Amino acid sequence: MPQQHATPAPAIPVTPPAGNRSRHAVYLLFRLLAVCTLLYLAGTCLQGCAPRTPQGQESGLPSSDVPRADPGYVQWLSRQSMLSESQRLADIVSGSALQWRKGGLRPAPAALLREADTWLTVRPESVLGKSSEPLFGVLADRRVWQALQKLGIRGMLPAPVHVTGGLWGYDLTAVRGDDIIQYGFADACGTQEHFLHLLRMANAHGAVLGTMLTPAATGMGPDFFLAARGKPGYAGIYCMIDLPRDSWKLLPAVQSEWQGTFPDEAAVTALRGKGLLPPPLAAARTGNPLRWAVTGEVRGIDGELRRWAYLAHEVPTRPVLNWTDPSAAARRIMSGSVIRQTGELGTALAGLTLQPFSGAVIDENDQRGPAAPLLDAARTLAAENRRYGGWSLLTDTMQLPLLTALLDSGPDMAVDMYTPPMAAHALLTGNAQALRLSLDMLRTAGIDHRRLMHPVMWGHGIDYTLAHLAPPPYGPEPVVQWQGSRIRASAVQRHIMDQLRAAVDEPVLHRATAGRVYCTTPAGIAAQSLGLKDQRTGLRAITPEIIRGTLLLASWNALLPGGFMLDGRDLAGAMPLPAASLPEEDVEQHPELLGRGAYALGSGYDSVMISRQGLPAARTLHDSLPAQMLHDGSYGSAMAAVLSARRRLGVPLAELVDTPAVSGSGTAATVLALPPDNVRAAPRWLLVCANFSRKPQHERFTLRLPPAVIETAKDILPADGAFAPAAAPTQEPQRTPPGLQNGRLSIRLQPWEIRALLLEAAPAPAR
């Protein structure tokens, strides 16, 4: 290399002498190589901090051309994974007194109901706020909490609030969905500090918070990618099988390594014939939508190409955790979720989604076999959650015998997936036969309503899964009473679906159906029942009647024993989104979005037309919640009157003792045995009767409450104001007092009216 001179370099290039040209060329080559080497080293050093997207994931290259994953990328994935974080969380508990403070073995539903019997649920993508304001900040509005306290809300369940969906490359942007892939909160929801601020605001107003735990079927996040990459310690997280290369010819072709797909039945059968896949699973009998999916050719960290078969729930992007794997990796992930949310953050209620575990075992004609992993997971997680001072809520749709077994020693409570959908169906169709049948079947199955949380509507519409009518995995199909005859449950299912098709136009029903769910909102149900075709015309004229219908639906669920759940869209009076407000592709692939239009709980968001996660604002019928609580004729004030009566009479801890026969097809009734009154020692009951039809109804009851003699029957709900909004027509007949004579009670019900009568027995004579 030539000597460097002290004199400054010339301003313009100088051609070297002919004799030095070869040495000068070598010099330039060395400089070029040095620069390239420095750039390469700099890129390698920065991989862990700002890594590039791994090659091949979005390049469109055939999977066989995908190079080995960058070490920096694998390290980054490991830091993001739940399995790695679960070890840190376990270290907090292990060797400490935390796990010994409470027994946690038996469910404690009564304690939960005394702490928080009425809850508000919200979905993050449906809440309007300022673009720079996270969800937790929007929900921590002091004026909103003051209004919620007046309303009677004692708990809030925002969900899902964790990172969900899939992790592609280094993109951590949460997508809409429920498939949790990380313990951390989604960017749109906020940070841990934001959440703790919301928790303090709730506690200051006499309320607690709840969140959802990691579900049994996650999204395709860091843990799945590391398992597919063959990283040691991760293989047992999911129900995955490494397929040998000579079987790949049986698998479907895919565009990329991470594109999961379902092989056809012929391929599954062939793989079973080779002993690579197990015999048919019990999921086929239980109705659980579990299927074997396969990946593309994934380059492992050892350089080997693999194709994996894995169990997926409903769609290929929802892999199922392997609860029974000897590595206990899945257990550690779900346990870490409990420690994180109940132990570290102090949430009072943890939602459990465990249904994918049901049927994830080989079908051996064993009635307990399909439920064994599910029962073990439910009991283990519920007990651990109680150990740290929290309660657990099962959020799955289960057949009644399985729900009974789960509630025996598992979750403290379960979401009622049986009567609320049929109450919504009754409002939609004007026919309450399916609702009465659901009530009777829950009583026959021995399910105590005090173990159930009754939402006005769970999810994004009316769920017609009808699990209580589904045939059991083993044994004969149930026979039930329907329209005066004993018929098979499957026939009743067909009758209910016929009622739905008669109430909703086929094009509308087809466009707004996702699986077994008719996607809408409570306000949309009432509007549909009233014959509304277009929200742009005619909505204003029928708004008072829509509000009346939604109040009926909410009040019916609130006057059942157990917990009660309002949703943010109930308080806003949100209508379903018109199909034209979403891209046609979104409506076709995700019709559930029609029931998730955005709304505002607080004031000051009139100009915000889209949520942070891209959902357009829905048409709403009510003012902001703080404004509602200032006016007697509002929805919020009406619900406050219902919830006040609910608490005053002790409805959450009452016992449902009868579902008396009624004459009208649109009427349903319940009788509750109320807890003892400290002032009056005589027994008390509550008769709740609702007319879901659009015709007046006169009902007569023979009260079967021996040996007590009913002395008085009085309405506990206001005749007007609470159930006749200020804008309602004034020509409605005045409420007729109930008639009580010789143990027979008669009441008159106007269209879409609910009446709750307090029945009091004569005091026992003094001795």
XYZ file of C-alpha atoms in Angstrom, residues 419-436 456-457 462 464 496 499-500 502-504 518 520-532 544-557 570 575 621 635 665-668 690-695 723 750-754:
76
model
C -80.791 -17.773 27.766
C -79.532 -14.321 26.576
C -79.303 -15.400 22.897
C -82.821 -16.798 23.115
C -84.086 -13.615 24.808
C -82.639 -11.661 21.865
C -84.275 -14.191 19.524
C -87.591 -13.588 21.313
C -87.300 -9.823 20.793
C -86.405 -10.345 17.121
C -89.193 -12.818 16.329
C -91.840 -11.984 18.926
C -91.766 -15.640 19.990
C -90.396 -16.615 23.436
C -90.814 -20.399 23.178
C -87.071 -20.985 22.699
C -86.326 -18.750 25.706
C -88.736 -20.694 27.930
C -77.434 -8.550 27.115
C -75.466 -9.852 24.126
C -77.170 -13.563 18.412
C -77.367 -19.729 17.358
C -85.680 -21.988 15.840
C -88.176 -18.557 13.025
C -84.970 -16.589 12.388
C -88.917 -15.741 8.810
C -87.899 -12.625 10.775
C -84.877 -11.564 8.691
C -76.360 -13.384 13.277
C -76.079 -7.258 14.886
C -76.613 -5.219 18.078
C -79.494 -5.051 20.599
C -80.708 -1.828 18.979
C -80.425 -3.507 15.584
C -82.564 -6.414 16.797
C -85.339 -4.083 17.931
C -85.152 -2.101 14.678
C -85.251 -5.300 12.617
C -88.298 -6.498 14.548
C -90.011 -3.177 13.843
C -89.392 -3.631 10.109
C -86.673 -1.002 9.577
C -88.484 5.510 21.116
C -89.780 2.009 20.389
C -86.261 0.742 19.671
C -85.174 2.063 23.071
C -88.168 0.364 24.665
C -87.152 -2.949 23.090
C -83.534 -2.665 24.222
C -84.650 -1.788 27.759
C -86.846 -4.873 27.810
C -83.944 -7.073 26.716
C -81.488 -5.598 29.224
C -83.988 -5.652 32.099
C -84.903 -9.293 31.511
C -81.251 -10.348 31.852
C -75.891 -0.940 24.941
C -76.939 0.290 15.571
C -79.443 6.456 19.703
C -81.679 4.794 28.742
C -96.244 -17.383 22.692
C -94.300 -14.147 23.171
C -94.313 -14.217 26.991
C -91.773 -15.638 29.457
C -91.933 -10.071 29.982
C -93.932 -9.676 26.790
C -91.538 -9.921 23.824
C -94.353 -9.670 21.270
C -95.916 -6.604 19.694
C -99.398 -7.451 21.011
C -89.830 2.122 30.388
C -98.292 -3.983 26.934
C -96.159 -4.726 23.840
C -92.482 -4.994 24.821
C -93.195 -4.521 28.505
C -91.602 -6.232 31.503
